mmCIF file of C-alpha atoms and ligand atoms in Angstrom:
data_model
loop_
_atom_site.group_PDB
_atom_site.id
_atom_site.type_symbol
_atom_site.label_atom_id
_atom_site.label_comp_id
_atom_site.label_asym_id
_atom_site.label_seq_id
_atom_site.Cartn_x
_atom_site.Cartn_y
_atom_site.Cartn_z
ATOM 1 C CA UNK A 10 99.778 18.935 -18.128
ATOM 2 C CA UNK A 11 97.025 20.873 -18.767
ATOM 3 C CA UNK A 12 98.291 24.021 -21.518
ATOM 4 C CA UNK A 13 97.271 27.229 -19.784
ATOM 5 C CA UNK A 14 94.384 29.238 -20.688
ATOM 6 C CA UNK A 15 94.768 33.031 -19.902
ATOM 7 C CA UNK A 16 90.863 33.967 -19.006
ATOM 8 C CA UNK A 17 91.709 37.508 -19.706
ATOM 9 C CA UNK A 18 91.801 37.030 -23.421
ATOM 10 C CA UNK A 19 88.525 36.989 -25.933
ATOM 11 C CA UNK A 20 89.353 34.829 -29.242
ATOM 12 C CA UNK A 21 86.370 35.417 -31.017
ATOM 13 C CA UNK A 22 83.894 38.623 -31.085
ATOM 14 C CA UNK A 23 81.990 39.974 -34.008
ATOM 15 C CA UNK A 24 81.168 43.055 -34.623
ATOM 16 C CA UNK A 25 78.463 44.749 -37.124
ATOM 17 C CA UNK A 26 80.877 44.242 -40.291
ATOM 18 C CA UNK A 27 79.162 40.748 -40.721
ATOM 19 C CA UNK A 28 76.505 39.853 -37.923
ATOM 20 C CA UNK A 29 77.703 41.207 -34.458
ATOM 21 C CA UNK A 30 75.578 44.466 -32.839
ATOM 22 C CA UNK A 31 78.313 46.252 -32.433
ATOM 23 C CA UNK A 32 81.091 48.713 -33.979
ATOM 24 C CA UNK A 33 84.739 48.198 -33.359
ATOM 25 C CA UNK A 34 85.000 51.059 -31.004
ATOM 26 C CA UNK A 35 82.088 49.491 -28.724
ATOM 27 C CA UNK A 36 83.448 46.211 -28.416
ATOM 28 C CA UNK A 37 86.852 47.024 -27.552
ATOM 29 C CA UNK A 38 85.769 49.707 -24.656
ATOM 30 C CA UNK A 39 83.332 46.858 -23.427
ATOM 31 C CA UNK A 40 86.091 44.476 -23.382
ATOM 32 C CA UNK A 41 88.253 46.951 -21.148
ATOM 33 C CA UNK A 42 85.427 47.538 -19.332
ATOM 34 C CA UNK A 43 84.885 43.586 -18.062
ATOM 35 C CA UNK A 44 89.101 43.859 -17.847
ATOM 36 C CA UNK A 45 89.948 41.787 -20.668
ATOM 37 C CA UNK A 46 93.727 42.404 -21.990
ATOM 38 C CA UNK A 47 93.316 41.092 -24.807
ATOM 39 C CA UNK A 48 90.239 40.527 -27.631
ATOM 40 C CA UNK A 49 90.318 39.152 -31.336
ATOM 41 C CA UNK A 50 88.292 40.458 -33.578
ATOM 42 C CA UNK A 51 86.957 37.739 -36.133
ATOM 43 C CA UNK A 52 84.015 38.701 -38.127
ATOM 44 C CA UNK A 53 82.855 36.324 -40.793
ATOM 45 C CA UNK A 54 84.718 35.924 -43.646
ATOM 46 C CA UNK A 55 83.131 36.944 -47.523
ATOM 47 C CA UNK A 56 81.332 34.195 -48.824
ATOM 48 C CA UNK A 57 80.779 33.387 -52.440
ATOM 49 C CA UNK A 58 76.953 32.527 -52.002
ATOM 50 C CA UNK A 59 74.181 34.466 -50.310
ATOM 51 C CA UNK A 60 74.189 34.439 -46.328
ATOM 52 C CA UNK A 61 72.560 36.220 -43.804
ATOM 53 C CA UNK A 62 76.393 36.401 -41.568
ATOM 54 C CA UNK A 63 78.853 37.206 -44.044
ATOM 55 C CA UNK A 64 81.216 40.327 -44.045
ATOM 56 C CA UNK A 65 80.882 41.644 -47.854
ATOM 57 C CA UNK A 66 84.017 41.618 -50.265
ATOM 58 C CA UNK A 67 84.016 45.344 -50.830
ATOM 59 C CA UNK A 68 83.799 45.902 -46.956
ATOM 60 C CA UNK A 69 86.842 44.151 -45.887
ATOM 61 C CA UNK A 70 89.117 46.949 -46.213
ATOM 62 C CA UNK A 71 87.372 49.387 -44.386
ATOM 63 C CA UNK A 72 86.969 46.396 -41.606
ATOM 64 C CA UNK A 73 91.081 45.968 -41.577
ATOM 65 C CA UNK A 74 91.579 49.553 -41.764
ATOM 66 C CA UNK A 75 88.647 50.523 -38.503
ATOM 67 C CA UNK A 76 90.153 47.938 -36.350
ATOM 68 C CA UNK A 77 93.999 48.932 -37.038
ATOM 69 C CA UNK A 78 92.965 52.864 -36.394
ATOM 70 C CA UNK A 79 90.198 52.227 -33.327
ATOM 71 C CA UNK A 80 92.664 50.232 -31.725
ATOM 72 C CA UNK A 81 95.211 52.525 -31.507
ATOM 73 C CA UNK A 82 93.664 54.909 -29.202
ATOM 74 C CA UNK A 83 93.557 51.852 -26.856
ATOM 75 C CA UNK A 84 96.792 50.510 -27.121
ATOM 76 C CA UNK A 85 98.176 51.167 -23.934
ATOM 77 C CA UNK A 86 95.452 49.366 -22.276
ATOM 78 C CA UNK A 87 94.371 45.775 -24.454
ATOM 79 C CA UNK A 88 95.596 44.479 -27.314
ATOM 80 C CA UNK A 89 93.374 44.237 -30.134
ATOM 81 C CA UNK A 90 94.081 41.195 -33.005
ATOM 82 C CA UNK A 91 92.954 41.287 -36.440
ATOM 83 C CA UNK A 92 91.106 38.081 -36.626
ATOM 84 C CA UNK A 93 88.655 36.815 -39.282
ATOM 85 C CA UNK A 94 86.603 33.898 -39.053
ATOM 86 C CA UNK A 95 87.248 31.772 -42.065
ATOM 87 C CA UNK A 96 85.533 28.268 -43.865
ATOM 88 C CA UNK A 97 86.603 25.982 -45.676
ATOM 89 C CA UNK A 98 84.492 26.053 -48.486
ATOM 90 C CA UNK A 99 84.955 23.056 -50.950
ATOM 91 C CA UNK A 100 85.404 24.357 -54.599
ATOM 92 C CA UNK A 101 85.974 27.788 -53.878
ATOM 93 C CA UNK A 102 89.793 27.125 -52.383
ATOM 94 C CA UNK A 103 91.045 29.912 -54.523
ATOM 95 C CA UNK A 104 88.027 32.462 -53.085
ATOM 96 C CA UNK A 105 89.495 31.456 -49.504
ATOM 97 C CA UNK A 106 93.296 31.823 -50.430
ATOM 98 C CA UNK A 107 92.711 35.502 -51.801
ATOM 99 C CA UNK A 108 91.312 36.341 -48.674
ATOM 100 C CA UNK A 109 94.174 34.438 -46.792
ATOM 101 C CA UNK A 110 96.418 35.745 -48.270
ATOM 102 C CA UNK A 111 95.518 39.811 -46.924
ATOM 103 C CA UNK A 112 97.190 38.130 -43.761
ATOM 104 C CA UNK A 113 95.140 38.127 -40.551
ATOM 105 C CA UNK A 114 96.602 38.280 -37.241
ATOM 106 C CA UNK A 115 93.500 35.458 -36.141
ATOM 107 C CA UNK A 116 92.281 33.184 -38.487
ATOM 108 C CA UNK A 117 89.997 31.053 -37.823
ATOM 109 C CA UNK A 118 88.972 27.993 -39.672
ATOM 110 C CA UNK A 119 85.080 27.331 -38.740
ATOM 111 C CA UNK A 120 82.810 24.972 -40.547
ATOM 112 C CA UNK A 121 79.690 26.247 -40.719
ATOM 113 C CA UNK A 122 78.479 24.681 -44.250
ATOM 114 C CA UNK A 123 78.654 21.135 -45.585
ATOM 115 C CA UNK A 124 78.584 20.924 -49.064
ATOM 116 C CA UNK A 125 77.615 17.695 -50.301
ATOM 117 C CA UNK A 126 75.851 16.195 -53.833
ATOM 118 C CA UNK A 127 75.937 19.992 -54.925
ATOM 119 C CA UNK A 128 73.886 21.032 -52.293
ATOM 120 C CA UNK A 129 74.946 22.978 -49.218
ATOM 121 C CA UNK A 130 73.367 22.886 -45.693
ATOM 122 C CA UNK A 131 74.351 24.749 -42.212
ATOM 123 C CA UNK A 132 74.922 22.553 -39.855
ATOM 124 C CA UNK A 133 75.199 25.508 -37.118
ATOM 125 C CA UNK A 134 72.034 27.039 -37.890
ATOM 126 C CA UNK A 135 68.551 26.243 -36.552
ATOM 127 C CA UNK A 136 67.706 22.858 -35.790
ATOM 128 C CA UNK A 137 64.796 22.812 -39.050
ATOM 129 C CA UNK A 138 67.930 23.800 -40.975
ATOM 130 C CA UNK A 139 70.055 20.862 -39.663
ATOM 131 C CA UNK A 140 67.350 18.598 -40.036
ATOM 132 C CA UNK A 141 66.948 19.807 -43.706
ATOM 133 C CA UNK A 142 70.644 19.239 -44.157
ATOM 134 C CA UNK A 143 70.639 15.797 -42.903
ATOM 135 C CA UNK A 144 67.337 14.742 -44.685
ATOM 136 C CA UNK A 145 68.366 16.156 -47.659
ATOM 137 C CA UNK A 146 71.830 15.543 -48.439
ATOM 138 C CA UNK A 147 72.466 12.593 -45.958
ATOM 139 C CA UNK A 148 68.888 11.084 -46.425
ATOM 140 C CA UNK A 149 68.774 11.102 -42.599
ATOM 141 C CA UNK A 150 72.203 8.497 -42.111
ATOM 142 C CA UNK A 151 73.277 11.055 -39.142
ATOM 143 C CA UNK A 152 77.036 9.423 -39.189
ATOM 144 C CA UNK A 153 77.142 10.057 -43.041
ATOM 145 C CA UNK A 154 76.959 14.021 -42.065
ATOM 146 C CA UNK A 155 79.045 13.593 -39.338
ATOM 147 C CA UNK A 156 81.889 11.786 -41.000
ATOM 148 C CA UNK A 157 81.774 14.605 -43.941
ATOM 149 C CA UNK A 158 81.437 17.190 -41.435
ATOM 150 C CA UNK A 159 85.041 15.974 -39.548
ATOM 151 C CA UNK A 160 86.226 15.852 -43.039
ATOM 152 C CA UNK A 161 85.823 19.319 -43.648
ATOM 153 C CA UNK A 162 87.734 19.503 -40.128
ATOM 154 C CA UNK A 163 90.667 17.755 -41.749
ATOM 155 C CA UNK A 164 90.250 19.824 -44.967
ATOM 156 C CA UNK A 165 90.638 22.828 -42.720
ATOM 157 C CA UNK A 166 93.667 21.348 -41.360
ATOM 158 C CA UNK A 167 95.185 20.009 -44.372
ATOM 159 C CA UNK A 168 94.762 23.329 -45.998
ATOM 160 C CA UNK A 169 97.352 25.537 -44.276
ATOM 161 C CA UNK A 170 94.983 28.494 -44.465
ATOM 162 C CA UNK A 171 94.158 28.920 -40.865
ATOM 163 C CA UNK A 172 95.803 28.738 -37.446
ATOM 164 C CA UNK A 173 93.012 28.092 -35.227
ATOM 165 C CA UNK A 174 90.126 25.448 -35.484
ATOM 166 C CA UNK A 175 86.519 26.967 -34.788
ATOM 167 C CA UNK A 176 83.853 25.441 -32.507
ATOM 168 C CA UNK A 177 85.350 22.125 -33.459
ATOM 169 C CA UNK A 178 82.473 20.200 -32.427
ATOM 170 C CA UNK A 179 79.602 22.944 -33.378
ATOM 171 C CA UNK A 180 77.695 20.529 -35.360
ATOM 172 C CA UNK A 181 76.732 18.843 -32.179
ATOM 173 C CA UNK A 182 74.574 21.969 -31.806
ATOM 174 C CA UNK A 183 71.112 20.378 -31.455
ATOM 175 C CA UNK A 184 72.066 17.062 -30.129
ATOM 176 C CA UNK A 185 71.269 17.776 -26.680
ATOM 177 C CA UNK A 186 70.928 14.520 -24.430
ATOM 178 C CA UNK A 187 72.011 12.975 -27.838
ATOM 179 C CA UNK A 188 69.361 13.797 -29.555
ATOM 180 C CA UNK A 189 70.716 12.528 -32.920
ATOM 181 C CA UNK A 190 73.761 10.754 -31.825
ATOM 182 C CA UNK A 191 75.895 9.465 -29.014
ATOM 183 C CA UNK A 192 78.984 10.675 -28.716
ATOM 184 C CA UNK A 193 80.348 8.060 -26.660
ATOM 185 C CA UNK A 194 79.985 6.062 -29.679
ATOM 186 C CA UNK A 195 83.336 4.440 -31.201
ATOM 187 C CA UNK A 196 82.465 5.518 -34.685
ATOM 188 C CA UNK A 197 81.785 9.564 -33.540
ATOM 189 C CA UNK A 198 84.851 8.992 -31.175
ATOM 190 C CA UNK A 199 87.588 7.665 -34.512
ATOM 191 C CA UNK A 200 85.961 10.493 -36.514
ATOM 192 C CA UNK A 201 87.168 12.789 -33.888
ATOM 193 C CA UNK A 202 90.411 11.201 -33.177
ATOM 194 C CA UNK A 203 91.055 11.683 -37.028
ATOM 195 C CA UNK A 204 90.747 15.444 -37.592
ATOM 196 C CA UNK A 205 92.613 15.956 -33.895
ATOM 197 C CA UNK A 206 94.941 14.458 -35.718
ATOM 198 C CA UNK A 207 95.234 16.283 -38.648
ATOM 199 C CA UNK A 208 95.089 19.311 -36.475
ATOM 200 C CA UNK A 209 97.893 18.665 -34.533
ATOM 201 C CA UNK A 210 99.803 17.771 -37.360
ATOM 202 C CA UNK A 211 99.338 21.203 -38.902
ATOM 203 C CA UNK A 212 100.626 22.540 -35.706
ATOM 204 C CA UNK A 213 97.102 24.767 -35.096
ATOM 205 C CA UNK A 214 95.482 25.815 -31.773
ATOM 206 C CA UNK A 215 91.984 24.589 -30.632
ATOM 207 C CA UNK A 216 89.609 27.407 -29.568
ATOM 208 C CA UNK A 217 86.738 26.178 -26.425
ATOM 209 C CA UNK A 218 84.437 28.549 -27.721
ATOM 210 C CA UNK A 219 82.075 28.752 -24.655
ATOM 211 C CA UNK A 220 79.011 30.542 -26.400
ATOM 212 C CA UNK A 221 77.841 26.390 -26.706
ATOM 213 C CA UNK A 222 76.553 26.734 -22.799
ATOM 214 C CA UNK A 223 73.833 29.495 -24.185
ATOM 215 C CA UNK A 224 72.953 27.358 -27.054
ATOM 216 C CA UNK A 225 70.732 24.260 -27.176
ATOM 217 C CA UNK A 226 73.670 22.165 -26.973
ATOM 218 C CA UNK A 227 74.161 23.466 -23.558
ATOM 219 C CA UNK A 228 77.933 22.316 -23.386
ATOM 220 C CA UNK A 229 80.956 24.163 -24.565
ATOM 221 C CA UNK A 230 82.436 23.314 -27.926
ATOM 222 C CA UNK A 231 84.812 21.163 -28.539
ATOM 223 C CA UNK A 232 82.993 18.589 -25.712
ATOM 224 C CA UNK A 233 85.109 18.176 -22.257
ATOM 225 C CA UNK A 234 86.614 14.680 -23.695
ATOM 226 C CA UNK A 235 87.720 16.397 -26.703
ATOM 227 C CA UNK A 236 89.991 18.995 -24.715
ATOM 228 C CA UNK A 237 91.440 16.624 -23.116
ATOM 229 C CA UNK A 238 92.361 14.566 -26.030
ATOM 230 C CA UNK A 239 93.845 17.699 -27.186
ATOM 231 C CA UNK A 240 96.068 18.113 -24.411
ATOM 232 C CA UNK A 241 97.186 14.769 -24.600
ATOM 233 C CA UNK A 242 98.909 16.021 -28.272
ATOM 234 C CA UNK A 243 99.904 19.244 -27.200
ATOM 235 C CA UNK A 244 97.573 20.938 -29.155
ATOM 236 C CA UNK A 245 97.347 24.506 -27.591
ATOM 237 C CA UNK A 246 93.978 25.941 -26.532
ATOM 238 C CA UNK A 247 92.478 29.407 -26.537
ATOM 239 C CA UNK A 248 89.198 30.793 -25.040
ATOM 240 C CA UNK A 249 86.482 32.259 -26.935
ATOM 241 C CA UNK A 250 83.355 33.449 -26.504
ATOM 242 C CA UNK A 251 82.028 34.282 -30.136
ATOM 243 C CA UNK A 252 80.406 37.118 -28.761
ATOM 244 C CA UNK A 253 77.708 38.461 -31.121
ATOM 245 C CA UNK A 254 77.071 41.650 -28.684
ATOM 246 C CA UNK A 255 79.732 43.370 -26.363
ATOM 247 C CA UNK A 256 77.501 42.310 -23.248
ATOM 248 C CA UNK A 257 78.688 38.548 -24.423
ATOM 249 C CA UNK A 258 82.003 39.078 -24.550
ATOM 250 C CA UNK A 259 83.517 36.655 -22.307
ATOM 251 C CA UNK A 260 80.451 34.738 -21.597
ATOM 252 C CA UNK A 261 80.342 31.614 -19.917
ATOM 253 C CA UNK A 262 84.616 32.047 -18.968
ATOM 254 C CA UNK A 263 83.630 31.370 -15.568
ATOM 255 C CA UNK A 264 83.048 27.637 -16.844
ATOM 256 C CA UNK A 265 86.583 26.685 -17.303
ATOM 257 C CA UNK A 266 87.030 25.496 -13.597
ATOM 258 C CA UNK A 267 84.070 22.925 -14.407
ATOM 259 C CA UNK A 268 85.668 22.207 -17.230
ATOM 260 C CA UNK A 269 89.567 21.590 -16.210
ATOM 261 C CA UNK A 270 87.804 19.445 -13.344
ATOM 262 C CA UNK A 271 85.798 16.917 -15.711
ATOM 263 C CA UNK A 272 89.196 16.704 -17.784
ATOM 264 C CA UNK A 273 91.199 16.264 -14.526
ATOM 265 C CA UNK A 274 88.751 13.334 -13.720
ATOM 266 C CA UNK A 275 90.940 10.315 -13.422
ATOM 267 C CA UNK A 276 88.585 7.635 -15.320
ATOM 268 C CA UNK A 277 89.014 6.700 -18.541
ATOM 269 C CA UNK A 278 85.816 7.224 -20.723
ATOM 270 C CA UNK A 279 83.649 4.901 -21.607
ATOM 271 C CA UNK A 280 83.230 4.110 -25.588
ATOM 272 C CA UNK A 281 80.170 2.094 -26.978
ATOM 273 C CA UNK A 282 79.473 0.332 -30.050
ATOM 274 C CA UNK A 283 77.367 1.837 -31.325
ATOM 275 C CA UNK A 284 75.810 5.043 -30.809
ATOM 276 C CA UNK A 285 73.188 6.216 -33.363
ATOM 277 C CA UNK A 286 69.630 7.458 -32.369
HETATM 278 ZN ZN1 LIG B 16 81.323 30.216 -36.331
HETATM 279 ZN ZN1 LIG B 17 81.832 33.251 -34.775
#
């Protein structure tokens, strides 16, 4: 059975706290205004190393304490979560478990860096930066950065920090028409298979974060296939949109029925070989 999605409810929305447009109060009255019942709000969390998304340390109180104020003046009318959108950031576990610790109605675990040799590289950023990453660190062996990448996926899973997994498949980003690799391939397909696993064994819910249709990757994240694999465990899923600016906020929802329908298809799917590009 496919687990029900309630397209009235926003996951993921940041707001001007780390690198959203908006305040608190705007994105919650926007969110009313498209009739959305409920919104999380999941701004990036403090990072220990310079980046241009990051909430700072010494704003995260005033971030907790805006949201639970603003969103009492709307209570009757949506319900507002206190989300943060976490990493899992190799070395710095104890940086991450301070800030886990506050206690976050929404956490999301995201991978966004891969830390590798001593270096670290975005693999969500723009496609010079991913190249960089996998030239640099990965001297170019594209299934070397994506085996570290699900890694970090199991990491995330493994570390009992977060309840819901972030654009599972983000670093897929710039592989349009498989651009880099195939993901029909049986390696890309075990890797996957692996941190669904680990997911489902820590009992956490799978966001479709739908902002992936607006990005060069032109396909929600995790992949079609990937949902369904997650419904096959029981693995619950939310929607997202990881709106940047209230006009996003639910972007792309309308998608779902495409969606449901290419997981409905009755065909197994097809795995290759080998898959690299
Ligand atoms: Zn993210
Ligand atoms: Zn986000």
């Amino acid at each position: 059975m496919i687990p029900l999605v309630d397209p009235a409810a926003d996951h993921h929305i940041h707001t001007r706290y780390s690198d959203g447009s908006a305040g608190v109060r705007e994105v919650i009255e926007s969110a009313l205004r498209k009739g959305f019942r409920r919104i999380a709000i999941t701004d990036h969390m403090p990072l220990p190393f310079k980046t241009r998304y990051a909430v700072s340390m010494e704003a995260i109180d005033a971030y907790r304490e805006e949201i639970r104020r603003v969103r009492e003046d709307y209570a009757h009318a949506i319900e507002v979560w206190m989300g943060l959108e976490m990493e899992f950031l190799p070395g710095f576990e104890p940086w991450t478990e301070k800030i886990a610790a506050v206690g976050w109605e929404h956490a999301i675990g995201s991978v966004h860096n891969i830390f590798v040799n001593g270096q670290i590289g975005m693999v969500n950023g723009t496609r010079a930066e991913f190249g960089r990453l996998l030239k640099g660190a990965f001297d170019g062996d594209i299934r070397a950065l994506c085996t570290n990448y699900y890694r970090h996926i199991g990491r995330i899973a493994a570390s009992g920090m977060f309840g819901i997994v972030g654009h599972l498949d983000v670093l897929k980003k710039h592989n349009r028409d498989g651009a880099y690799f195939d993901e029909t391939a049986s390696w890309y397909h075990a890797l996957v298979m692996e941190a669904l696993d680990a997911v489902a064994a820590a009992s956490m819910e799978v966001e479709i974060n739908l902002s992936g249709y607006d990005h060069p990757a032109a396909a929600p994240y995790p992949s079609p296939w990937i949902i369904a694999e997650c419904r096959r465990r029981g693995i619950p899923i939310l929607l997202s949109s990881d709106a940047h600016r209230p006009e996003n906020i639910g972007r792309n929802f309308e998608r779902m029925g495409e969606i449901l329908n290419e997981i409905s298809r009755p065909e197994p799917r097809r795995i290759h070989a080998s898959g690299i590009r």
